[in-house]
Every structure is written in C-alpha cells, then in structure tokens.
Short mmCIF file of C-alpha atoms and ligand atoms in Angstrom, two decimals:
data_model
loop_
_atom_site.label_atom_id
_atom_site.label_comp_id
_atom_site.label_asym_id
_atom_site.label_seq_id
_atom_site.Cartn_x
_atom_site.Cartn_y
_atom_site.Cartn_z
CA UNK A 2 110.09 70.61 64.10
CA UNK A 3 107.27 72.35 63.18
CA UNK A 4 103.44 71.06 62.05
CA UNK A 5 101.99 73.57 59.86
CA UNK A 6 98.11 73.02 58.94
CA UNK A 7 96.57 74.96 56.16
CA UNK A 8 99.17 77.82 57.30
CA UNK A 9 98.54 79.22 53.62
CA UNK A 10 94.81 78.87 54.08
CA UNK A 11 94.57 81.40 56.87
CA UNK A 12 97.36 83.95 55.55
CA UNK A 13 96.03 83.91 51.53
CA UNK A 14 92.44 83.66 52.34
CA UNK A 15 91.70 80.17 50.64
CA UNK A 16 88.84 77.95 52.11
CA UNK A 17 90.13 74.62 51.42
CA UNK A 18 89.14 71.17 50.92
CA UNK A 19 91.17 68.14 52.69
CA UNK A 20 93.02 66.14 49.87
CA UNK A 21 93.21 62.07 50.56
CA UNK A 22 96.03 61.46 52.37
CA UNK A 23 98.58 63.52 50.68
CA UNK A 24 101.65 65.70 52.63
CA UNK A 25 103.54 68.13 52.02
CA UNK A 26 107.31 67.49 53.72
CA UNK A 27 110.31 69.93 53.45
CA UNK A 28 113.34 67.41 54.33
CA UNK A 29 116.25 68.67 52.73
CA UNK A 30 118.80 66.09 53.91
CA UNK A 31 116.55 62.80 52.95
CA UNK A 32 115.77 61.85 49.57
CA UNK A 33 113.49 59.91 47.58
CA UNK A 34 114.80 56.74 48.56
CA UNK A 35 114.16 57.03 52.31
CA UNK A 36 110.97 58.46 51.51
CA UNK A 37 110.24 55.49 49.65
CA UNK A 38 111.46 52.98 52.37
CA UNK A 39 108.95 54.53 55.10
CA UNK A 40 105.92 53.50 52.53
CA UNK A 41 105.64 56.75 51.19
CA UNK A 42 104.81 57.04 47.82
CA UNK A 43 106.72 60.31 46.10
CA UNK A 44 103.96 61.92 44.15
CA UNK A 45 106.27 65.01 43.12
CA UNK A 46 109.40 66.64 43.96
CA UNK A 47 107.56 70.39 44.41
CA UNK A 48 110.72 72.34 45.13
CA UNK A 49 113.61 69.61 44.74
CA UNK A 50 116.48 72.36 45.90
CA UNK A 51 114.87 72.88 48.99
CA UNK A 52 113.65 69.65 49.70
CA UNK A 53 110.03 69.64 49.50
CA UNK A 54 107.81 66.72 48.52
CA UNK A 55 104.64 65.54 47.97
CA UNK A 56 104.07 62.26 49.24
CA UNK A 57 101.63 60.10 50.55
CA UNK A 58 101.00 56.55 51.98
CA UNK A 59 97.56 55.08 50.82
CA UNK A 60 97.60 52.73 53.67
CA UNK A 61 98.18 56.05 56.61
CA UNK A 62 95.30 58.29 57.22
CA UNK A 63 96.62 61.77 57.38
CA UNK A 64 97.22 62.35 60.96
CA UNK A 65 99.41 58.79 60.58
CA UNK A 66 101.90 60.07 57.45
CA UNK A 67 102.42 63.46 59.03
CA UNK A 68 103.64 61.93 62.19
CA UNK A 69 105.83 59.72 60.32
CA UNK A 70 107.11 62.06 58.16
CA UNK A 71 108.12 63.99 61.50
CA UNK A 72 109.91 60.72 62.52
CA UNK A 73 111.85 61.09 59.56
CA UNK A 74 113.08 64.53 60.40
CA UNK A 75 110.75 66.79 58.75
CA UNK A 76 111.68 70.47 58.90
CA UNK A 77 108.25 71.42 58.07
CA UNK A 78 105.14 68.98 57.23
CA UNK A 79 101.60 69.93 56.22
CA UNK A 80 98.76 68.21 55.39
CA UNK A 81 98.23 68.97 51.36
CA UNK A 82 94.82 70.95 50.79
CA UNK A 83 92.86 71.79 47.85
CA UNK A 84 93.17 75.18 47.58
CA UNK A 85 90.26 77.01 45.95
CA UNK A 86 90.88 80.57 45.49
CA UNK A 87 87.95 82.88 46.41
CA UNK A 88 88.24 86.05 44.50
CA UNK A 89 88.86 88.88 47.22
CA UNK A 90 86.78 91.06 44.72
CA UNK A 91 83.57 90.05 45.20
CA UNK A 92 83.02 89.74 49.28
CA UNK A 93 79.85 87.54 50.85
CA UNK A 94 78.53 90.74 52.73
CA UNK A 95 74.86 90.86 52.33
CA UNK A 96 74.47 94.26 50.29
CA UNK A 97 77.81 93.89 48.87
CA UNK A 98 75.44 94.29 45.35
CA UNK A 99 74.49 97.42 46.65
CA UNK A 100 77.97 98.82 46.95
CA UNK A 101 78.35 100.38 44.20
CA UNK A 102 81.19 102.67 45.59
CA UNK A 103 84.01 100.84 46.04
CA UNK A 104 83.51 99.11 42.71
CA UNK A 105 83.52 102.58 41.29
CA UNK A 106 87.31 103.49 43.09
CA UNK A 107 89.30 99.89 42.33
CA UNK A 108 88.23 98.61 45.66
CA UNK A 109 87.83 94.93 43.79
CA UNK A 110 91.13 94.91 42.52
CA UNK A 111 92.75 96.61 45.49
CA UNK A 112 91.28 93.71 47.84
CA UNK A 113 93.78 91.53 45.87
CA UNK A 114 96.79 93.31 47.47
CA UNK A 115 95.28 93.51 50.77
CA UNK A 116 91.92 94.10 52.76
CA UNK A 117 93.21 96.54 55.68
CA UNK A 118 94.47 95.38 59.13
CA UNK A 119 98.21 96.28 60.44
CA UNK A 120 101.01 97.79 58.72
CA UNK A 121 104.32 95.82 57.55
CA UNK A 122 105.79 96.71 61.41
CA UNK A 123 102.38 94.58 62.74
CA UNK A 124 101.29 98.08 64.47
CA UNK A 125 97.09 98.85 64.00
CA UNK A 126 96.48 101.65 61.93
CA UNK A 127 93.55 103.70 63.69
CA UNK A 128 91.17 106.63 61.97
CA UNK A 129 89.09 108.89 64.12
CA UNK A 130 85.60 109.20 62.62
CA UNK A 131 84.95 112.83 64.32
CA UNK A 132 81.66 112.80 63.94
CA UNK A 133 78.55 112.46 66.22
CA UNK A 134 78.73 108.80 67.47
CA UNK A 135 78.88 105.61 66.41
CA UNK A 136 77.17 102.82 67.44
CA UNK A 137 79.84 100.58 68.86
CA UNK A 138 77.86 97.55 69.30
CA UNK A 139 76.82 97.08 65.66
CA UNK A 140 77.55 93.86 64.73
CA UNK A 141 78.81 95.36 60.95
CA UNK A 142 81.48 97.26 63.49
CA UNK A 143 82.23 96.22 66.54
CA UNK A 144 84.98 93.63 65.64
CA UNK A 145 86.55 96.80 63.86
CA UNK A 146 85.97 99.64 67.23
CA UNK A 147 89.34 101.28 68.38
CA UNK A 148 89.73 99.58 72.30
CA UNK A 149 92.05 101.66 74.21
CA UNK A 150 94.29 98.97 75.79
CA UNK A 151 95.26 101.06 79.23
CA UNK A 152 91.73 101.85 80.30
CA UNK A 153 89.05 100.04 82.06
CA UNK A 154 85.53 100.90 81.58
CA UNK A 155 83.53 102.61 83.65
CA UNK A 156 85.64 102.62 86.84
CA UNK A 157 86.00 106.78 86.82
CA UNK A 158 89.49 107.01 86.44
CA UNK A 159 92.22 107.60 84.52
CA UNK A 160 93.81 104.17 84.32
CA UNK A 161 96.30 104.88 81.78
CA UNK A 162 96.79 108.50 82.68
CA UNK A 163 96.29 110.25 79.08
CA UNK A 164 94.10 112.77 80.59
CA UNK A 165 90.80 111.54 79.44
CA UNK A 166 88.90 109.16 82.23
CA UNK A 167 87.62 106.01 81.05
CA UNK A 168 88.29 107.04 77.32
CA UNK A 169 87.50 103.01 76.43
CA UNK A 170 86.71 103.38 72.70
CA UNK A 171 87.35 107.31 71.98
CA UNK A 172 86.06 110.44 73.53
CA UNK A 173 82.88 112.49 73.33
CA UNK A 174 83.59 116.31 72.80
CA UNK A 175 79.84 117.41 73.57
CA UNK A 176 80.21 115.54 77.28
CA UNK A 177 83.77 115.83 77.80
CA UNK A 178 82.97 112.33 78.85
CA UNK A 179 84.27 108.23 77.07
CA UNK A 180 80.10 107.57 76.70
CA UNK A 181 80.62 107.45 72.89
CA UNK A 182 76.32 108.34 71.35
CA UNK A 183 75.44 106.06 68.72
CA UNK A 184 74.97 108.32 66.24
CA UNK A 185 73.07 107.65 62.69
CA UNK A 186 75.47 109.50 60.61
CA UNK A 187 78.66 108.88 62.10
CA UNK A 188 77.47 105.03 62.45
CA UNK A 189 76.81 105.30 58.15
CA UNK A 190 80.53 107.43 58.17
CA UNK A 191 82.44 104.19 59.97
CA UNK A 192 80.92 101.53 57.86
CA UNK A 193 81.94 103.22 54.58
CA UNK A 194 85.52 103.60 56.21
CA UNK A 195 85.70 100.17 57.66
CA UNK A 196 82.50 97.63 58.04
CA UNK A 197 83.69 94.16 58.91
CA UNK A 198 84.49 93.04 55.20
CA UNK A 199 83.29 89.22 53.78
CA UNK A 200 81.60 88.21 57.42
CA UNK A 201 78.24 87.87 55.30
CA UNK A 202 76.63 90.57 57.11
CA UNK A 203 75.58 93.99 55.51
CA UNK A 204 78.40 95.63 53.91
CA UNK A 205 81.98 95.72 53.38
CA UNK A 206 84.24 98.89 54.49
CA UNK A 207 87.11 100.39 52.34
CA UNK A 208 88.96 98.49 55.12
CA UNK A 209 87.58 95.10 55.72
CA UNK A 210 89.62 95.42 59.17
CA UNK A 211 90.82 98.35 60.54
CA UNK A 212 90.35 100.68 64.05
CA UNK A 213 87.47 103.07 64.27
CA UNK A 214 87.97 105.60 67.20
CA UNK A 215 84.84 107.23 67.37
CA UNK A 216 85.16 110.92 68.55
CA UNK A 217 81.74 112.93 69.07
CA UNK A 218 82.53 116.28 67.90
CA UNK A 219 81.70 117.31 64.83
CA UNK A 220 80.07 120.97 65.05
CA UNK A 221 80.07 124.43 64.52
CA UNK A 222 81.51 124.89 67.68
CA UNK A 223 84.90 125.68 68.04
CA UNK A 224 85.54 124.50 71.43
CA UNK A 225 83.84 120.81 70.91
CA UNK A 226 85.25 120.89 67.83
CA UNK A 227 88.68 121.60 69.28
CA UNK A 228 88.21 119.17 72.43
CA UNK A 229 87.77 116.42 69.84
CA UNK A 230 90.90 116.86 67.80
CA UNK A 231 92.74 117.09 70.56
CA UNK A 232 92.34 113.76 71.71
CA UNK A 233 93.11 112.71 68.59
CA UNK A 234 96.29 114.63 68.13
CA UNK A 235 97.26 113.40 72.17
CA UNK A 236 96.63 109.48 71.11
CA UNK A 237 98.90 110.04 68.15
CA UNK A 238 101.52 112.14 70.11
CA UNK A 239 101.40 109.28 72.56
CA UNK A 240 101.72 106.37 70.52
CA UNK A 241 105.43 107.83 68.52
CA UNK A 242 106.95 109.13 71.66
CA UNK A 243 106.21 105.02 73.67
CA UNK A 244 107.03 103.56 70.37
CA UNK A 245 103.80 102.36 69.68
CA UNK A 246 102.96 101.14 73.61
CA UNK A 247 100.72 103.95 74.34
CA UNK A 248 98.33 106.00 72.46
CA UNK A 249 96.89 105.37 69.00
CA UNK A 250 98.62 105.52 65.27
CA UNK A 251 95.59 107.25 64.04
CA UNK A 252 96.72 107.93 60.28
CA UNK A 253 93.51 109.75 59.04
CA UNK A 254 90.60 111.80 60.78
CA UNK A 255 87.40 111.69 58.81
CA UNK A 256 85.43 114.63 59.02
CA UNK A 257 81.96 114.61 57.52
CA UNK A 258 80.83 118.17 58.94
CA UNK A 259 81.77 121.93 58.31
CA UNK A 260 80.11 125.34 57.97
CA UNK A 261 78.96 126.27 54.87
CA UNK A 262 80.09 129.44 53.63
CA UNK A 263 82.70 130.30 56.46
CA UNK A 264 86.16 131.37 56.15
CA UNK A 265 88.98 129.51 57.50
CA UNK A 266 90.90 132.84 57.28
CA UNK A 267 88.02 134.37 59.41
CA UNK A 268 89.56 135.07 63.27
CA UNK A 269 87.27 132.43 64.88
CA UNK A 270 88.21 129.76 62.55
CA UNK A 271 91.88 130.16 62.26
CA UNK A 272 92.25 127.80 65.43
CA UNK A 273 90.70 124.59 62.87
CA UNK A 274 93.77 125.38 60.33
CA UNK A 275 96.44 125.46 63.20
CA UNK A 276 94.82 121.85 64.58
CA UNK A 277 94.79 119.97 60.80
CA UNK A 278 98.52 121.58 60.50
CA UNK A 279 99.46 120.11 64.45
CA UNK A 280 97.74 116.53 63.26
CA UNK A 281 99.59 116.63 59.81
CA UNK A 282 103.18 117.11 61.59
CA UNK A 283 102.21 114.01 63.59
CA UNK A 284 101.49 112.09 60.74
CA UNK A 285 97.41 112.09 60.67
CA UNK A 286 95.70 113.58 57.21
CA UNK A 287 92.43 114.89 57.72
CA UNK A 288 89.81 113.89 55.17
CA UNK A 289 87.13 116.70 55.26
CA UNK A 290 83.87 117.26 53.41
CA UNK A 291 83.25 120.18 51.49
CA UNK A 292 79.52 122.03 51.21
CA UNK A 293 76.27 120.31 50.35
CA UNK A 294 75.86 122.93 48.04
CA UNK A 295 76.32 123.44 44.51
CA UNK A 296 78.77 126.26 45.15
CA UNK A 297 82.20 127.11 44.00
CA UNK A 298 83.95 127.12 47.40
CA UNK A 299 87.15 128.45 46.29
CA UNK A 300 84.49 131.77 46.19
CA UNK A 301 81.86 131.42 48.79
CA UNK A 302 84.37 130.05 51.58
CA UNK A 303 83.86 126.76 53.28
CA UNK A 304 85.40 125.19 56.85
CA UNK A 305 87.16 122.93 57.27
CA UNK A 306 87.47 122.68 53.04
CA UNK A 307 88.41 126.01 52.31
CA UNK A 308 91.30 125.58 55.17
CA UNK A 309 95.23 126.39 53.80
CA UNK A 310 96.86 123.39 55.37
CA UNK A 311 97.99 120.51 53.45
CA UNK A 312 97.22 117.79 55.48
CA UNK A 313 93.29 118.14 54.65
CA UNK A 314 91.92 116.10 52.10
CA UNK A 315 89.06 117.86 50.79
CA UNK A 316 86.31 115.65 49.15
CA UNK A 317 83.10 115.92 46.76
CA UNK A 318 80.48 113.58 45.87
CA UNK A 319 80.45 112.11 42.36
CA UNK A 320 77.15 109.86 41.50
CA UNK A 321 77.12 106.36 39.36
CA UNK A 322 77.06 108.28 36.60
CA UNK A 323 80.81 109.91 37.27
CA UNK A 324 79.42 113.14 37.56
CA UNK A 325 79.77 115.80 40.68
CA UNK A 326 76.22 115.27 42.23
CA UNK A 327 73.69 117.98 42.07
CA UNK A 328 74.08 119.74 45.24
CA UNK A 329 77.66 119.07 46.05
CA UNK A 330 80.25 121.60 46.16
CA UNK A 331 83.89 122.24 44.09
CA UNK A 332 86.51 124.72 43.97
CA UNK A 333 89.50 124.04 41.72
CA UNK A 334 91.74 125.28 44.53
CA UNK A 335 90.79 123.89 47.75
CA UNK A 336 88.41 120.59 46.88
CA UNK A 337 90.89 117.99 46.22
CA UNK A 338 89.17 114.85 44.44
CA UNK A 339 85.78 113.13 44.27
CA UNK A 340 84.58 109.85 45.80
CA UNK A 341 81.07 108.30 45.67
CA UNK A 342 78.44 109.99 47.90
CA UNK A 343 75.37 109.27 46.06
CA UNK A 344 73.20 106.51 47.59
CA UNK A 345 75.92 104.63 49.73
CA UNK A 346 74.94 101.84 50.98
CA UNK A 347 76.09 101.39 54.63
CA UNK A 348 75.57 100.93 58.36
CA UNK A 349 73.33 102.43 60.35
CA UNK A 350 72.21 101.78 64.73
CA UNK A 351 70.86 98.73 65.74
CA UNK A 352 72.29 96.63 63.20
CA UNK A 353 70.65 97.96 60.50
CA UNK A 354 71.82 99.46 56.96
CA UNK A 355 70.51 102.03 54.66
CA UNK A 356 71.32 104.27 51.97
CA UNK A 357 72.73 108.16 52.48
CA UNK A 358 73.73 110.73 50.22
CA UNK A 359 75.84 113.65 50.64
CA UNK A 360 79.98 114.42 50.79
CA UNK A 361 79.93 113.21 53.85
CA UNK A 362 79.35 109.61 52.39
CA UNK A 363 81.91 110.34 49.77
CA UNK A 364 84.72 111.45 52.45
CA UNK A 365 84.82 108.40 54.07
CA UNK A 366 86.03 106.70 51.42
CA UNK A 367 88.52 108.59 51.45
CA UNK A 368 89.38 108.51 54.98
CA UNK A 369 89.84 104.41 54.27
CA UNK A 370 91.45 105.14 51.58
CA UNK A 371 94.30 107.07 54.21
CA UNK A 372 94.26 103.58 56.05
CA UNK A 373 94.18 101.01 53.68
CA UNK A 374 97.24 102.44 51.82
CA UNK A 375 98.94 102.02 54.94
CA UNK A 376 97.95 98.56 55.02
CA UNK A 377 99.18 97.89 51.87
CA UNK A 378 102.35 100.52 52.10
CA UNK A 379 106.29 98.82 51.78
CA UNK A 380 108.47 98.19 54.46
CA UNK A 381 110.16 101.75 53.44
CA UNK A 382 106.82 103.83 53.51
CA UNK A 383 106.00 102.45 57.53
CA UNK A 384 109.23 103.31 58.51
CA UNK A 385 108.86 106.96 57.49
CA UNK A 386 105.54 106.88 58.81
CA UNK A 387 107.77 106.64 62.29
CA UNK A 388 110.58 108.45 61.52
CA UNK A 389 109.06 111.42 59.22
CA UNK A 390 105.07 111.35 59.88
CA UNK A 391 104.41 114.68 58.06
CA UNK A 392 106.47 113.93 55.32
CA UNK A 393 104.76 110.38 55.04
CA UNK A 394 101.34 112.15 55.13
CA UNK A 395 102.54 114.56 52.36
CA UNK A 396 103.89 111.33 50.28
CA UNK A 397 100.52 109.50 50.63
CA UNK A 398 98.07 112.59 49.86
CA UNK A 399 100.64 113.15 47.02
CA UNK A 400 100.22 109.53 45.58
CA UNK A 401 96.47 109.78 46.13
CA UNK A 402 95.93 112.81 44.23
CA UNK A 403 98.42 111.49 41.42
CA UNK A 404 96.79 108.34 40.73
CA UNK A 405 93.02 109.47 40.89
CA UNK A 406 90.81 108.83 38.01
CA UNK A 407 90.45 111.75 35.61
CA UNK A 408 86.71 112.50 34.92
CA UNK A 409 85.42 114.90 32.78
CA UNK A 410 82.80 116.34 35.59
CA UNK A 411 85.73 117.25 38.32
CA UNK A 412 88.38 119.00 35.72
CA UNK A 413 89.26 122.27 36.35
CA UNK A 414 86.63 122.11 39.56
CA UNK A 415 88.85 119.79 41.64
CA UNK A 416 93.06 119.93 42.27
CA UNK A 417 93.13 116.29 41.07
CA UNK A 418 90.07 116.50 38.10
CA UNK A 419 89.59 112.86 39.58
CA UNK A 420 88.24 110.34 41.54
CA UNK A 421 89.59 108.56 44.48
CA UNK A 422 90.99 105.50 42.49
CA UNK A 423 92.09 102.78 45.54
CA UNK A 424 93.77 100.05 43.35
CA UNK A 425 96.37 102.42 41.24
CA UNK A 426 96.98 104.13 44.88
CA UNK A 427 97.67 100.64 46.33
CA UNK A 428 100.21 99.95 43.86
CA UNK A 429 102.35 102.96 43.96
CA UNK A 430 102.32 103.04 47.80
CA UNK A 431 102.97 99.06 47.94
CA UNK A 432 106.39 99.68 45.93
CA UNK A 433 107.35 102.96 47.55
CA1 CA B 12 92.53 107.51 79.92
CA1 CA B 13 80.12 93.14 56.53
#
C-alpha cells in the first residue's frame, strides 16, 4: 500500500494547487459499485484497464477519502492536484533576461527534456572547471560544488587515500594543497556551466544541477598545469575501476586558458596533448578555448586549441549578432564550433554577478553542454559511457558537432561552421 502525494509534482516540475476533495485511486480488483457503496462519488474512470479512478466524497476532507480509499485496498492513492505547468523555458533566476546565451543555443527548449542532474544509472555527472578558483560558497553555486564523499575537511590527511590530502571540493595545482581560491574568472566559468537553475537568484547554468570540481590550474605552466589534470584524470580512473564508489565521473574539463601563439607540437607542450588523449580514453572531453585574438590559429599555433587529440573541444566566441566576435580566434582545422562569449551574464565572488566577454565565456557552454547531454543521454549511451568511455566521448563530440547551428560567420573558419545548438544535441543523444 502505498500513499503517493503530488509524486508527479516533484518529478515533472509542476507547482500545484490542492483540488477539493478529489482522489486519485488505482484499485484494479474493485469497481464502481464498491466505490460507490463507501460514499464515493466516481467522477471518471481515468485509466479503466488499470483501475484508476477519480473519486471523491463531498462529505470527507481529503486526508478522510484517502484513508478510506486505503481501507478499500488501494494499490496506489493520491490526493488529485491542479497541475499548472510552468514552462521549463523561461526560469525565475533574477538575470535570467540577461541570458542571452543559452537562448541563443536551444537551452529553452532543451530544459523541456531535462535540466542536468544524474544520468539514467542515478550516478552524478561531474566537470572540472580547471581554472583559477571558484568561489565555493556562492550562493548561485554552492548547492551545485563537487563534495568528495571520502574526505573530511581540514583534518590533514588522506581520509580516502587518493593521494591528495583533504581534497574536499577539488584540488589547487598552484598549492598542491584542497584550499580551492575563489577566483573571479573561474567563479564567471562555473556559473555559465552550471549556476543553480530557477532558485530565483542570479542566473541559470547550462546545467541547472550538476557537479563543479573546481581545480586551480589553469597556466602557462606545464607542471601546474599538469598537477591539475591529473587529479582529474585519477578521480575519473577511480570512479570506473570502484564502479562508481570512489572517485568522480567527471565527463568534461572546461578549460578557459591557453598560450597564445604556441605549438602543441612544440617539445614543451607535447605533454598537454598526451594528458587530453589519457582523459579522452577515460571518458572525459576537454572543452578548451582558443586565442583572444583575431587570428587564424590553424597558422599562428595555439595551446591547448591547436592540440591533435580528439577529445578537445575547441571553442570561439560568437556575439548576439551570430557573428565570430572581434577579437576571437578560428582555424578551420583545429577550432571546432562557436558558443556565446560576448557579454555573458554570470556569477562572480561574493554573491555577485556581472557580465564577461571572451572564449573563455563561450567554452563553458560548451563544457555544460558535455554534461547536460549526459543528463539527458538513453539508457544505451550511459552504459557505454561505462563500458567504452572513449568511444562514448567520441559519440557525444560527434553528435555535438553534427547538430550545431550553421552560421554564415563560422563556415569554412570552424570544423562544424556552427554554433553549439543544445536542444537538437539533446535529442539525438536522448534516442541514441
Ligand atoms: Ca584524498
Ligand atoms: Ca540561479
């Protein structure tokens, strides 16, 4: 015997209204008759072959007729509701009017297959903003902050012995410490990848719910560089070898840093390619954001963008007016796609929000994008995740680049000649 109240409410987002004294009861083996006999008054036989009525007793406040219908051998009884439907597309954050990037990739329409959270195995899907802190404690965030289960803060050690002492929330690659800096730019990177979504307070993320691991490492340093990825490639390595009881199932790195005019090819940097290449065979894509310049980097060189391996997503910034902006970089052969960079709106320490521009706004979206289509992603799609990560990451970058937006601006300077376009994504990874 189960009560279920406003079960649908919860799971389909609906704010509802209490209905007088009407019930929903799913009692296959009574009829209308019996129904009838308890004082019940059959409004409507909803789905006769199953058994489920709506019914109500005019004399029996609410509480009263579900407990009778529960005497009568109810399967499953619910208090009716008025069910308004609040569109998913327009969310009550504060600046949502201000957002004028995810309206510009689908998000609206891809809210209505899903807002983020777990995959269809129930397992959180994590990205690791590597970039230089984010401030956990903003309320826009903190409901969405990667918490390492195994650890406890601030007690020196190692509690669940992955190498990294009191690694609580991430890891900082300057420190070689778990103090994660709140950071203005990486704090503006996680809210564009996942700000609490339709809590009424500043804005809403790709992801309305996801798991931001902040790492602190983005440089021009190899080694902090390095140190950063690691622990990003160790939490995923961790989490398929327990089955999922260890570690983290970071899908997606965002990386919103680089050095202009270097060569991945260059002996110094060839280290970066070999890391995105280790992530990628463990399932994590790296979204990466190419030059601040208005350079062909196919010709000048640019790290991580101008990097061979496939598991980089490499991202310019296209303005309101669909064009690449002004001082944004391309390269037909190693910039993938465009995604708004111009004036996003986002968060920013001590619980503020402002606007940025630059690819590092636009790769974010991106790097959501990686997550949210895991969200959203069939049954078969999160299996292979488990069973074949690289070839899952391949799939998804695949689908990504496939179903981007064609504009005029990014032919013949981009792989895709498009823009990130969320909803046609969602689709074709929801029925993969
Ligand atoms: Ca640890
Ligand atoms: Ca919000």
């Amino acid at each position: 015997m189960s009560i279920i109240r406003n079960a649908l409410a919860t799971g389909l987002l609906l704010s509802s209204v209490a209905h007088a004294a009407d019930v929903i009861v799913k009692m296959p083996n009574l009829n209308q008759k019996s129904l009838s006999l308890a004082g019940f008054t059959v409004k409507e036989a909803l789905v006769p072959s199953l058994g489920i009525y709506l019914i109500s007793d005019s004399n029996k406040s609410v509480t009263a007729s579900l407990a009778a219908a529960e005497k009568l051998g109810a399967e499953g009884v619910m208090e009716n509701s008025k069910m308004q439907l609040r569109s998913r597309a327009t969310p009550n954050d504060a600046s949502w009017s201000q957002q004028w990037g995810p309206q510009k990739i689908g998000a609206a329409a891809a809210w209505d297959i899903g807002t983020g959270g777990n995959n269809t195995d129930g397992d959180d899907i994590v990205v690791a903003v590597v970039d230089n802190g984010t401030d956990i404690n903003h309320e826009d965030l903190k409901a969405n902050i990667w918490v390492n289960a195994g650890e406890i803060a601030g007690d020196g050690k190692d509690n669940d012995g992955n190498g990294y002492i009191d690694d609580v929330n991430g890891w900082n690659g300057y420190n070689s410490n778990g103090t994660i800096p709140a950071g203005m730019h990486g704090t503006h990177v996680s809210g564009i990848v996942g700000a609490e979504g339709n809590n009424g307070k500043h804005v809403a993320g790709v992801n309305w719910d996801v798991k931001i691991m902040p790492v602190a490492a983005s440089s021009g340093d190899t080694a902090v560089v390095l140190r950063g990825y690691n622990y990003v490639l160790e939490q995923k390595k961790a989490w398929l070898a327990s089955g999922g009881k260890k570690g983290a199932n970071v899908v997606s790195t965002n990386s919103s840093f680089g050095v202009d005019g270097a060569k991945c090819s260059e002996a110094q940097y060839k280290v970066w390619n070999d890391v995105y290449e280790a992530m990628g065979q463990v399932g994590i894509l790296s979204a990466a954001a190419t030059a601040n310049q208005a350079w062909d980097i196919d010709a000048t060189g640019d790290l991580p963008t101008s990097c061979e391996s496939n598991y980089i997503i490499s991202v310019t910034n296209t303005t309101k007016e669909d064009k690449i902006y002004r001082q944004a970089g391309w390269g037909k052969t190693h910039v993938d796609l465009g995604a708004p960079g111009t004036d996003v709106f986002s968060t920013v320490p001590g619980n503020q929000a402002r606007n940025l521009t630059g690819t590092s706004m636009a790769t974010p979206h991106v790097a959501g994008a990686v997550a949210f289509l895991h969200s959203v992603a069939s049954p078969a799609f999160t299996a292979l995740s488990k069973s074949q990560p690289a070839k899952a990451a391949a799939e998804l970058k695949k689908i990504m680049l496939s179903t981007v937006e064609p504009l005029a601006d990014l032919k013949g300077k981009t792989v895709s000649g498009g823009r990130l376009n969320l909803q046609k994504a969602a689709e074709q990874i929801s029925r993969y």
